[in-house]
Amino acid sequence: MTYQLALSLISGIFIAGSAAYLGTLMLSRKMAVIAGPLGHLALPGAALAIVYGFSISLGAFPFVVFGIIVIWLLEIRTKLAMEALTAIVFATGVATAFLFLPIDKAEAALVGDVSKVGIYETLASMVLGTLVVVVINRSYSKIMLINIHEDVARTEGVNVKLYNLIYLSAIAITVALGVDLVGGLMTAALVAIPAAAARNVSRTLGQFGVTAGLFGAISAVVGILVSTVTGLPAGPLVILTSAIIFLATVPVARV
Amino acid sequence: MSDILLDVKDFGVMLDDSPVLSGLNFSVTEGEFLTVLGPNGSGKTVLLRSLLGLIPHTGEMNWHKKPRIGYLPQGLNQVSVRDMPLTVKDIFGLKKLKPDEAMTFLKLVGLESGITNKRAGYLSGGEFQRMLVAWVLASHPNILFLDEPTTAIDVAGGETVYSLLKEIWQRQGLTIFNVTHDLNIVYAHSTHVLCLSRLGHRCYGVPKEILTPDLLRDVYGAEVKLYTH
């Protein structure tokens, strides 16, 4: 195995694994779809990174954080559904990106390019991916309680605003990392598909989180390896692998 | 004589700039089983949520003792958990309760130990509702807020839940705020009733003393047949 392939695999495992684990919470809130708009929101940052030659995740991150803060504040102010707010903010992101994204260089921003990640990006994926898993794991029961019934969570003394912020921050990190692996167009799939597949085969909450993370990591490994052999872009292959896993779980889905 | 637990004076709630409740005055003593009665749209749930501090209110609300509240809202039903791989054990885990601690509360509502590993979304309606009662009690409340706790289940199941609540209420000396539009519940289980109507008619007191056919007609805006036992 080459050094570059090892870096790609490590990045892929941490990014896809943590995104899928976070996805189990997003699925329970019927919010998996918002990762897509947030990925699109990352596009102006990715465009800047391509134009000036630095890491796509680094470029994407401030834009996603900005978008998340705007959505968080608008949600408190307007009480509109988060999905609706995200859609408003994401369209602004896409419109801005296409003003100055050089179309001939757009592929990396749109479908990701994990095959060229460097050591620092790999280290960042490991640290941030682990951070997302640890923080979400510690907040899991509180966020799940909010997802089930926000008023009950409040009467149980859960600081709903704080946990929403933690949750959205984890989404911001995950989306920024996901842009590197699968591009701005498909980050939602990284979050939603492994979690949906895990839901099909899990009976308990514990199984749900572990299985989702595992499905995410397997999708990344298979996608990247197939990409190395075929020369096709890794991002779409990662997503297609997770889609195949999902389809395989459908016959045994616990409904 | 029991102590006053809550005083409400000139209490009101505005939603979208229009008053949903206004000029409410009542006191609740410790150990009361208070049922908030009224037709749909009279503000029962709004009153409960504002007493819980979930929505802002005008006027005064004074708790004379620090409330430890257990809340069973109307919207918390099997639909909200059916999509998720949540066992009964997981649901109690959300409150950081270990399975044996959960079992103590589940036994209290007459559920067997085998239930902890079952998916909550697939319990029978009655079992699910009893599990919720156990889940609410697991927070060690001294006050229960119940919003239509039996709407999702059949009459017999509903009666079981209320009998259970009454038994726990008596045994643990709880104070209960219960919302319903079912008059039978008021007569069978409540020590006090607070009625609300869309037209602003109010009453507060002991059910058998104050609920007359005339008053119920004012509250519900239509003739209501009374079957007292």
Short mmCIF file of C-alpha atoms in Angstrom, two decimals:
data_model
loop_
_atom_site.label_atom_id
_atom_site.label_comp_id
_atom_site.label_asym_id
_atom_site.label_seq_id
_atom_site.Cartn_x
_atom_site.Cartn_y
_atom_site.Cartn_z
CA MET A 1 0.00 0.00 0.00
CA THR A 2 1.34 3.42 -0.93
CA TYR A 3 1.76 6.26 1.57
CA GLN A 4 -0.85 8.34 -0.28
CA LEU A 5 -3.39 5.50 -0.25
CA ALA A 6 -2.86 5.04 3.51
CA LEU A 7 -3.52 8.75 4.09
CA SER A 8 -6.67 8.62 1.93
CA LEU A 9 -7.97 5.53 3.75
CA ILE A 10 -7.31 6.96 7.22
CA SER A 11 -9.00 10.26 6.28
CA GLY A 12 -11.91 8.42 4.71
CA ILE A 13 -12.49 6.15 7.73
CA PHE A 14 -12.48 9.03 10.22
CA ILE A 15 -14.59 11.37 8.09
CA ALA A 16 -17.19 8.82 6.97
CA GLY A 17 -17.33 7.04 10.35
CA SER A 18 -17.94 10.21 12.36
CA ALA A 19 -20.41 11.59 9.78
CA ALA A 20 -22.44 8.36 9.91
CA TYR A 21 -22.49 8.34 13.74
CA LEU A 22 -23.71 11.95 13.76
CA GLY A 23 -26.20 10.90 11.08
CA THR A 24 -28.03 8.66 13.58
CA LEU A 25 -29.07 11.79 15.49
CA MET A 26 -29.87 13.72 12.33
CA LEU A 27 -32.05 10.87 11.12
CA SER A 28 -33.99 10.82 14.37
CA ARG A 29 -34.70 14.53 13.90
CA LYS A 30 -35.61 14.04 10.25
CA MET A 31 -32.81 16.48 9.52
CA ALA A 32 -30.42 14.31 7.51
CA VAL A 33 -31.34 16.33 4.47
CA ILE A 34 -29.87 19.55 5.89
CA ALA A 35 -26.31 18.26 5.55
CA GLY A 36 -26.83 18.59 1.78
CA PRO A 37 -27.61 22.28 1.80
CA LEU A 38 -24.76 22.81 4.26
CA GLY A 39 -22.40 21.03 1.86
CA HIS A 40 -23.57 23.39 -0.85
CA LEU A 41 -22.96 26.27 1.52
CA ALA A 42 -19.35 25.10 1.77
CA LEU A 43 -18.90 25.61 -1.96
CA PRO A 44 -17.84 29.30 -1.85
CA GLY A 45 -15.11 28.33 0.65
CA ALA A 46 -14.09 25.37 -1.47
CA ALA A 47 -13.96 27.68 -4.49
CA LEU A 48 -11.68 30.09 -2.64
CA ALA A 49 -9.46 27.18 -1.57
CA ILE A 50 -9.15 26.00 -5.19
CA VAL A 51 -8.44 29.51 -6.51
CA TYR A 52 -5.77 30.22 -3.86
CA GLY A 53 -4.45 26.66 -3.56
CA PHE A 54 -5.18 25.61 0.06
CA SER A 55 -7.12 22.78 1.74
CA ILE A 56 -10.76 22.51 0.63
CA SER A 57 -11.91 21.63 4.17
CA LEU A 58 -10.09 24.68 5.53
CA GLY A 59 -11.83 26.86 2.97
CA ALA A 60 -15.21 25.24 3.58
CA PHE A 61 -15.15 25.36 7.39
CA PRO A 62 -15.66 29.14 8.02
CA PHE A 63 -18.48 29.22 5.49
CA VAL A 64 -20.27 26.27 7.08
CA VAL A 65 -19.79 27.72 10.58
CA PHE A 66 -21.12 31.06 9.38
CA GLY A 67 -24.11 29.31 7.80
CA ILE A 68 -24.77 27.29 10.96
CA ILE A 69 -24.67 30.39 13.18
CA VAL A 70 -27.03 32.22 10.83
CA ILE A 71 -29.41 29.22 10.83
CA TRP A 72 -29.20 28.91 14.64
CA LEU A 73 -29.97 32.61 15.17
CA LEU A 74 -32.74 32.61 12.56
CA GLU A 75 -34.30 29.53 14.17
CA ILE A 76 -34.43 31.25 17.57
CA ARG A 77 -35.74 34.45 16.00
CA THR A 78 -38.27 33.10 13.48
CA LYS A 79 -39.12 29.57 14.76
CA LEU A 80 -39.10 28.43 11.11
CA ALA A 81 -38.19 24.77 10.61
CA MET A 82 -34.44 24.23 10.40
CA GLU A 83 -34.84 22.52 7.03
CA ALA A 84 -36.52 25.62 5.58
CA LEU A 85 -33.87 27.96 6.98
CA THR A 86 -31.09 25.73 5.70
CA ALA A 87 -32.59 25.79 2.23
CA ILE A 88 -32.62 29.60 2.28
CA VAL A 89 -29.03 29.84 3.45
CA PHE A 90 -27.74 27.14 1.09
CA ALA A 91 -29.09 28.79 -2.06
CA THR A 92 -27.11 31.87 -1.10
CA GLY A 93 -23.99 29.69 -0.78
CA VAL A 94 -24.39 28.06 -4.18
CA ALA A 95 -25.15 31.39 -5.87
CA THR A 96 -22.04 32.95 -4.31
CA ALA A 97 -19.83 30.00 -5.24
CA PHE A 98 -20.77 30.05 -8.90
CA LEU A 99 -19.89 33.74 -9.12
CA PHE A 100 -16.18 32.98 -8.78
CA LEU A 101 -15.67 29.17 -8.86
CA PRO A 102 -13.56 28.41 -11.96
CA ILE A 103 -15.74 25.82 -13.73
CA ASP A 104 -12.77 23.90 -15.14
CA LYS A 105 -11.50 23.33 -11.58
CA ALA A 106 -14.89 22.71 -10.02
CA GLU A 107 -14.71 18.90 -9.83
CA ALA A 108 -12.80 18.74 -6.52
CA ALA A 109 -15.29 21.08 -4.87
CA LEU A 110 -18.29 19.27 -6.26
CA VAL A 111 -17.33 15.59 -5.85
CA GLY A 112 -14.33 15.74 -3.48
CA ASP A 113 -10.77 14.57 -3.90
CA VAL A 114 -9.63 12.39 -1.03
CA SER A 115 -6.99 10.73 -3.21
CA LYS A 116 -4.71 13.77 -2.85
CA VAL A 117 -5.03 14.49 0.91
CA GLY A 118 -1.80 15.43 2.68
CA ILE A 119 -0.54 14.45 6.12
CA TYR A 120 -1.87 17.60 7.81
CA GLU A 121 -5.35 17.12 6.34
CA THR A 122 -5.27 13.47 7.45
CA LEU A 123 -4.26 14.49 10.98
CA ALA A 124 -7.02 17.11 11.01
CA SER A 125 -9.55 14.46 9.91
CA MET A 126 -8.41 12.14 12.72
CA VAL A 127 -8.52 14.82 15.43
CA LEU A 128 -11.78 16.45 14.30
CA GLY A 129 -13.50 13.15 13.49
CA THR A 130 -12.62 11.85 16.97
CA LEU A 131 -13.76 15.14 18.52
CA VAL A 132 -17.15 14.88 16.81
CA VAL A 133 -17.61 11.28 17.99
CA VAL A 134 -16.59 12.06 21.61
CA VAL A 135 -18.69 15.24 21.90
CA ILE A 136 -21.73 13.65 20.26
CA ASN A 137 -21.37 10.52 22.36
CA ARG A 138 -21.39 12.60 25.55
CA SER A 139 -24.37 14.67 24.40
CA TYR A 140 -26.21 11.80 22.72
CA SER A 141 -28.92 11.13 25.31
CA LYS A 142 -29.67 14.84 25.78
CA ILE A 143 -29.91 15.51 22.03
CA MET A 144 -32.02 12.37 21.51
CA LEU A 145 -34.34 13.56 24.30
CA ILE A 146 -34.65 16.93 22.52
CA ASN A 147 -35.36 15.07 19.28
CA ILE A 148 -38.09 12.99 20.90
CA HIS A 149 -39.79 15.89 22.70
CA GLU A 150 -38.23 19.29 23.21
CA ASP A 151 -40.61 20.36 26.02
CA VAL A 152 -39.86 17.21 28.01
CA ALA A 153 -36.14 17.86 27.59
CA ARG A 154 -36.62 21.41 28.89
CA THR A 155 -38.57 20.28 31.96
CA GLU A 156 -35.82 17.72 32.62
CA GLY A 157 -33.41 20.67 32.81
CA VAL A 158 -31.70 20.16 29.43
CA ASN A 159 -30.27 23.40 28.05
CA VAL A 160 -31.85 23.05 24.61
CA LYS A 161 -30.11 26.08 23.06
CA LEU A 162 -26.69 24.86 24.20
CA TYR A 163 -27.21 21.32 22.90
CA ASN A 164 -28.59 22.62 19.60
CA LEU A 165 -25.40 24.66 19.25
CA ILE A 166 -23.20 21.64 20.07
CA TYR A 167 -25.16 19.58 17.57
CA LEU A 168 -24.92 22.20 14.83
CA SER A 169 -21.18 22.69 15.49
CA ALA A 170 -20.65 18.95 15.07
CA ILE A 171 -22.59 19.13 11.80
CA ALA A 172 -20.39 22.08 10.66
CA ILE A 173 -17.18 20.13 11.33
CA THR A 174 -18.58 17.00 9.69
CA VAL A 175 -19.73 18.84 6.58
CA ALA A 176 -16.41 20.71 6.20
CA LEU A 177 -14.53 17.39 6.45
CA GLY A 178 -17.06 15.68 4.19
CA VAL A 179 -16.46 18.19 1.40
CA ASP A 180 -12.90 16.86 1.13
CA LEU A 181 -14.07 13.24 0.89
CA VAL A 182 -17.18 13.42 -1.29
CA GLY A 183 -17.49 17.07 -2.33
CA GLY A 184 -20.11 19.70 -1.63
CA LEU A 185 -22.83 17.99 -3.64
CA MET A 186 -22.97 14.72 -1.73
CA THR A 187 -22.22 15.38 1.95
CA ALA A 188 -25.84 14.62 2.87
CA ALA A 189 -25.35 11.09 1.61
CA LEU A 190 -22.35 10.62 3.91
CA VAL A 191 -24.55 11.49 6.89
CA ALA A 192 -27.85 9.96 5.82
CA ILE A 193 -27.20 6.69 3.97
CA PRO A 194 -25.09 4.71 6.50
CA ALA A 195 -27.40 5.88 9.31
CA ALA A 196 -30.48 4.79 7.34
CA ALA A 197 -28.88 1.40 6.63
CA ALA A 198 -27.98 1.02 10.31
CA ARG A 199 -31.56 1.83 11.32
CA ASN A 200 -32.75 -1.02 9.14
CA VAL A 201 -30.70 -3.61 11.02
CA SER A 202 -30.51 -2.20 14.57
CA ARG A 203 -32.77 -3.04 17.47
CA THR A 204 -31.21 -0.82 20.12
CA LEU A 205 -29.77 2.68 20.27
CA GLY A 206 -26.31 1.30 21.01
CA GLN A 207 -26.35 -0.95 17.94
CA PHE A 208 -27.63 1.97 15.85
CA GLY A 209 -24.63 4.24 16.54
CA VAL A 210 -21.96 1.53 16.21
CA THR A 211 -23.45 0.00 13.05
CA ALA A 212 -23.80 3.40 11.36
CA GLY A 213 -20.16 4.29 12.10
CA LEU A 214 -19.07 0.90 10.81
CA PHE A 215 -21.12 1.18 7.61
CA GLY A 216 -19.67 4.67 7.03
CA ALA A 217 -16.09 3.48 7.49
CA ILE A 218 -16.61 0.40 5.28
CA SER A 219 -18.10 2.60 2.52
CA ALA A 220 -15.04 4.89 2.65
CA VAL A 221 -12.54 1.99 2.51
CA VAL A 222 -14.32 0.18 -0.34
CA GLY A 223 -14.93 3.40 -2.29
CA ILE A 224 -11.32 4.55 -2.03
CA LEU A 225 -9.89 1.10 -2.91
CA VAL A 226 -12.17 0.74 -5.94
CA SER A 227 -11.15 4.26 -6.98
CA THR A 228 -7.46 3.27 -6.82
CA VAL A 229 -8.07 0.23 -9.02
CA THR A 230 -10.43 1.85 -11.55
CA GLY A 231 -9.15 5.43 -11.61
CA LEU A 232 -12.71 6.71 -11.09
CA PRO A 233 -13.24 9.53 -8.52
CA ALA A 234 -13.41 8.23 -4.92
CA GLY A 235 -16.24 10.48 -3.66
CA PRO A 236 -19.03 9.06 -5.83
CA LEU A 237 -17.72 5.50 -5.24
CA VAL A 238 -17.89 5.99 -1.45
CA ILE A 239 -21.49 7.14 -1.75
CA LEU A 240 -22.42 4.31 -4.13
CA THR A 241 -20.88 1.75 -1.75
CA SER A 242 -23.01 3.08 1.10
CA ALA A 243 -26.05 2.96 -1.19
CA ILE A 244 -25.33 -0.71 -1.96
CA ILE A 245 -25.02 -1.44 1.78
CA PHE A 246 -28.34 0.31 2.30
CA LEU A 247 -30.01 -1.74 -0.43
CA ALA A 248 -28.59 -4.92 1.11
CA THR A 249 -30.24 -4.05 4.46
CA VAL A 250 -33.67 -3.40 2.93
CA PRO A 251 -34.83 -7.07 2.89
CA VAL A 252 -34.01 -7.43 6.60
CA ALA A 253 -35.29 -3.99 7.65
CA ARG A 254 -36.98 -3.98 11.08
CA VAL A 255 -40.19 -2.10 10.46
CA MET B 1 -54.40 21.21 56.32
CA SER B 2 -52.12 21.03 53.28
CA ASP B 3 -49.84 23.88 52.27
CA ILE B 4 -50.39 26.10 49.29
CA LEU B 5 -48.08 24.94 46.51
CA LEU B 6 -48.87 27.40 43.72
CA ASP B 7 -50.53 30.79 43.54
CA VAL B 8 -51.66 32.20 40.23
CA LYS B 9 -52.92 35.78 40.06
CA ASP B 10 -54.22 37.73 37.08
CA PHE B 11 -52.45 35.17 34.90
CA GLY B 12 -52.54 35.47 31.14
CA VAL B 13 -50.85 34.20 27.98
CA MET B 14 -50.58 35.95 24.62
CA LEU B 15 -49.90 33.96 21.47
CA ASP B 16 -49.40 35.79 18.16
CA ASP B 17 -50.46 39.04 19.83
CA SER B 18 -53.87 37.71 20.86
CA PRO B 19 -54.83 36.65 24.39
CA VAL B 20 -55.33 32.89 24.76
CA LEU B 21 -55.75 33.13 28.51
CA SER B 22 -56.35 36.16 30.70
CA GLY B 23 -57.30 37.09 34.24
CA LEU B 24 -56.85 33.61 35.72
CA ASN B 25 -56.74 33.32 39.51
CA PHE B 26 -56.38 30.11 41.47
CA SER B 27 -54.30 28.41 44.17
CA VAL B 28 -53.22 24.80 44.23
CA THR B 29 -52.56 22.99 47.50
CA GLU B 30 -50.05 20.19 47.91
CA GLY B 31 -51.50 16.78 47.14
CA GLU B 32 -54.28 18.08 44.89
CA PHE B 33 -55.38 16.12 41.81
CA LEU B 34 -56.34 19.11 39.71
CA THR B 35 -57.96 18.54 36.37
CA VAL B 36 -57.99 21.34 33.84
CA LEU B 37 -61.21 20.83 31.91
CA GLY B 38 -62.45 22.50 28.78
CA PRO B 39 -63.26 22.08 25.10
CA ASN B 40 -60.63 22.04 22.36
CA GLY B 41 -59.05 25.45 21.86
CA SER B 42 -59.86 26.71 25.36
CA GLY B 43 -56.17 27.02 26.28
CA LYS B 44 -55.68 23.95 28.51
CA THR B 45 -52.36 22.93 27.01
CA VAL B 46 -51.25 26.55 26.83
CA LEU B 47 -51.95 26.89 30.56
CA LEU B 48 -49.94 23.77 31.34
CA ARG B 49 -47.00 24.84 29.17
CA SER B 50 -46.97 28.34 30.64
CA LEU B 51 -47.06 26.96 34.20
CA LEU B 52 -44.05 24.85 33.19
CA GLY B 53 -42.24 28.00 32.06
CA LEU B 54 -42.13 26.83 28.44
CA ILE B 55 -43.99 29.87 27.12
CA PRO B 56 -44.09 33.40 28.60
CA HIS B 57 -47.02 34.64 30.65
CA THR B 58 -48.33 37.84 32.20
CA GLY B 59 -49.46 38.24 35.81
CA GLU B 60 -48.10 36.36 38.81
CA MET B 61 -47.13 32.73 39.29
CA ASN B 62 -45.56 31.84 42.63
CA TRP B 63 -44.37 28.37 43.56
CA HIS B 64 -44.19 28.13 47.34
CA LYS B 65 -42.00 25.04 47.19
CA LYS B 66 -39.32 24.20 44.64
CA PRO B 67 -41.17 22.09 42.09
CA ARG B 68 -39.64 18.87 40.77
CA ILE B 69 -41.74 18.37 37.71
CA GLY B 70 -42.53 15.29 35.69
CA TYR B 71 -44.18 16.16 32.38
CA LEU B 72 -46.14 13.89 30.09
CA PRO B 73 -47.06 15.98 27.05
CA GLN B 74 -49.80 15.21 24.56
CA GLY B 75 -47.45 14.92 21.58
CA LEU B 76 -45.26 12.25 23.15
CA ASN B 77 -46.71 9.13 21.63
CA GLN B 78 -45.58 6.00 19.88
CA VAL B 79 -45.40 7.76 16.52
CA SER B 80 -42.57 9.94 17.86
CA VAL B 81 -40.40 6.90 18.67
CA ARG B 82 -41.60 4.28 16.17
CA ASP B 83 -39.04 5.26 13.53
CA MET B 84 -36.12 4.80 15.90
CA PRO B 85 -34.41 1.67 17.22
CA LEU B 86 -35.26 2.55 20.82
CA THR B 87 -35.89 -0.18 23.37
CA VAL B 88 -37.62 0.53 26.67
CA LYS B 89 -34.14 0.26 28.27
CA ASP B 90 -32.85 2.93 25.83
CA ILE B 91 -35.72 5.28 26.69
CA PHE B 92 -34.87 5.07 30.38
CA GLY B 93 -31.18 5.41 29.44
CA LEU B 94 -31.96 8.86 28.05
CA LYS B 95 -32.53 9.86 31.69
CA LYS B 96 -29.31 8.05 32.67
CA LEU B 97 -31.21 5.26 34.41
CA LYS B 98 -29.71 1.78 34.52
CA PRO B 99 -31.98 -1.18 33.60
CA ASP B 100 -32.49 -2.30 37.23
CA GLU B 101 -33.44 1.24 38.28
CA ALA B 102 -35.80 1.44 35.30
CA MET B 103 -37.33 -1.86 36.39
CA THR B 104 -38.29 -0.43 39.78
CA PHE B 105 -40.48 2.14 38.05
CA LEU B 106 -41.77 -0.27 35.41
CA LYS B 107 -42.91 -2.67 38.16
CA LEU B 108 -44.72 0.22 39.79
CA VAL B 109 -46.95 0.50 36.72
CA GLY B 110 -47.42 -3.25 36.45
CA LEU B 111 -45.00 -4.03 33.61
CA GLU B 112 -42.92 -7.23 33.62
CA SER B 113 -39.12 -7.41 33.44
CA GLY B 114 -39.12 -8.83 29.89
CA ILE B 115 -40.31 -5.49 28.59
CA THR B 116 -36.98 -3.66 28.92
CA ASN B 117 -35.52 -5.24 25.78
CA LYS B 118 -38.61 -4.64 23.64
CA ARG B 119 -38.78 -1.86 21.05
CA ALA B 120 -40.83 0.98 22.57
CA GLY B 121 -42.53 1.76 19.27
CA TYR B 122 -44.02 -1.73 19.12
CA LEU B 123 -45.52 -2.06 22.60
CA SER B 124 -49.30 -2.10 22.78
CA GLY B 125 -50.86 1.34 23.24
CA GLY B 126 -51.64 0.62 26.90
CA GLU B 127 -48.19 -0.77 27.64
CA PHE B 128 -46.55 2.24 25.99
CA GLN B 129 -48.62 4.69 28.01
CA ARG B 130 -47.83 2.86 31.25
CA MET B 131 -44.15 2.87 30.31
CA LEU B 132 -44.38 6.65 29.85
CA VAL B 133 -45.93 7.03 33.30
CA ALA B 134 -43.02 5.00 34.72
CA TRP B 135 -40.57 7.11 32.72
CA VAL B 136 -42.05 10.33 34.09
CA LEU B 137 -41.96 8.97 37.67
CA ALA B 138 -38.29 8.07 37.17
CA SER B 139 -37.41 11.77 37.42
CA HIS B 140 -38.59 11.61 41.09
CA PRO B 141 -41.13 14.41 40.65
CA ASN B 142 -43.30 15.88 43.40
CA ILE B 143 -45.62 17.36 40.76
CA LEU B 144 -46.94 15.66 37.63
CA PHE B 145 -48.12 17.60 34.61
CA LEU B 146 -50.21 15.31 32.39
CA ASP B 147 -51.63 16.52 29.10
CA GLU B 148 -54.38 14.17 27.86
CA PRO B 149 -52.43 11.11 29.02
CA THR B 150 -54.91 8.61 27.57
CA THR B 151 -55.89 10.05 24.18
CA ALA B 152 -53.90 7.49 22.20
CA ILE B 153 -55.45 4.43 23.88
CA ASP B 154 -58.85 2.79 24.18
CA VAL B 155 -61.31 3.43 27.02
CA ALA B 156 -60.30 0.38 29.08
CA GLY B 157 -56.60 1.18 28.68
CA GLY B 158 -57.27 4.77 29.63
CA GLU B 159 -59.12 3.73 32.76
CA THR B 160 -56.20 1.49 33.76
CA VAL B 161 -53.76 4.38 33.35
CA TYR B 162 -55.93 6.72 35.44
CA SER B 163 -56.47 4.13 38.18
CA LEU B 164 -52.73 3.62 38.24
CA LEU B 165 -52.04 7.35 38.39
CA LYS B 166 -54.56 7.72 41.22
CA GLU B 167 -52.93 4.90 43.18
CA ILE B 168 -49.44 6.39 42.73
CA TRP B 169 -50.75 9.86 43.53
CA GLN B 170 -52.19 8.61 46.82
CA ARG B 171 -49.16 6.49 47.74
CA GLN B 172 -46.50 9.08 46.91
CA GLY B 173 -48.37 12.23 47.94
CA LEU B 174 -47.91 13.83 44.53
CA THR B 175 -49.66 16.89 43.21
CA ILE B 176 -51.17 16.34 39.77
CA PHE B 177 -52.08 18.85 37.07
CA ASN B 178 -54.08 16.89 34.52
CA VAL B 179 -55.53 18.18 31.27
CA THR B 180 -58.54 16.48 29.74
CA HIS B 181 -61.84 17.17 28.05
CA ASP B 182 -63.32 13.98 29.51
CA LEU B 183 -65.85 14.77 32.25
CA ASN B 184 -65.81 11.22 33.62
CA ILE B 185 -62.16 11.63 34.59
CA VAL B 186 -63.02 14.71 36.60
CA TYR B 187 -65.66 12.91 38.65
CA ALA B 188 -63.80 9.67 39.07
CA HIS B 189 -60.33 10.91 39.97
CA SER B 190 -59.95 14.64 40.59
CA THR B 191 -60.05 16.46 43.89
CA HIS B 192 -60.34 19.81 42.12
CA VAL B 193 -61.29 21.07 38.71
CA LEU B 194 -60.34 24.22 36.84
CA CYS B 195 -62.49 24.83 33.80
CA LEU B 196 -61.65 26.98 30.84
CA SER B 197 -63.78 27.89 27.87
CA ARG B 198 -63.20 29.67 24.59
CA LEU B 199 -65.59 32.42 25.71
CA GLY B 200 -63.77 33.06 28.95
CA HIS B 201 -66.10 31.21 31.38
CA ARG B 202 -64.14 29.93 34.34
CA CYS B 203 -64.62 27.81 37.39
CA TYR B 204 -62.41 26.40 40.09
CA GLY B 205 -63.33 24.12 42.95
CA VAL B 206 -64.40 20.64 44.02
CA PRO B 207 -66.07 18.91 41.02
CA LYS B 208 -69.27 17.75 42.70
CA GLU B 209 -69.81 21.17 44.26
CA ILE B 210 -69.32 23.37 41.26
CA LEU B 211 -70.01 21.43 38.06
CA THR B 212 -73.64 22.14 37.36
CA PRO B 213 -75.36 21.58 34.00
CA ASP B 214 -75.60 25.37 33.55
CA LEU B 215 -71.89 25.85 34.15
CA LEU B 216 -70.96 23.03 31.78
CA ARG B 217 -73.18 24.53 29.08
CA ASP B 218 -71.31 27.82 29.50
CA VAL B 219 -67.92 26.08 29.37
CA TYR B 220 -68.64 23.82 26.39
CA GLY B 221 -71.02 26.18 24.60
CA ALA B 222 -73.57 23.33 24.20
CA GLU B 223 -75.81 21.08 26.23
CA VAL B 224 -73.73 18.54 28.16
CA LYS B 225 -75.35 15.50 29.74
CA LEU B 226 -74.15 14.70 33.22
CA TYR B 227 -73.98 11.16 34.55
CA THR B 228 -72.87 11.44 38.16
CA HIS B 229 -72.23 8.29 40.14
#
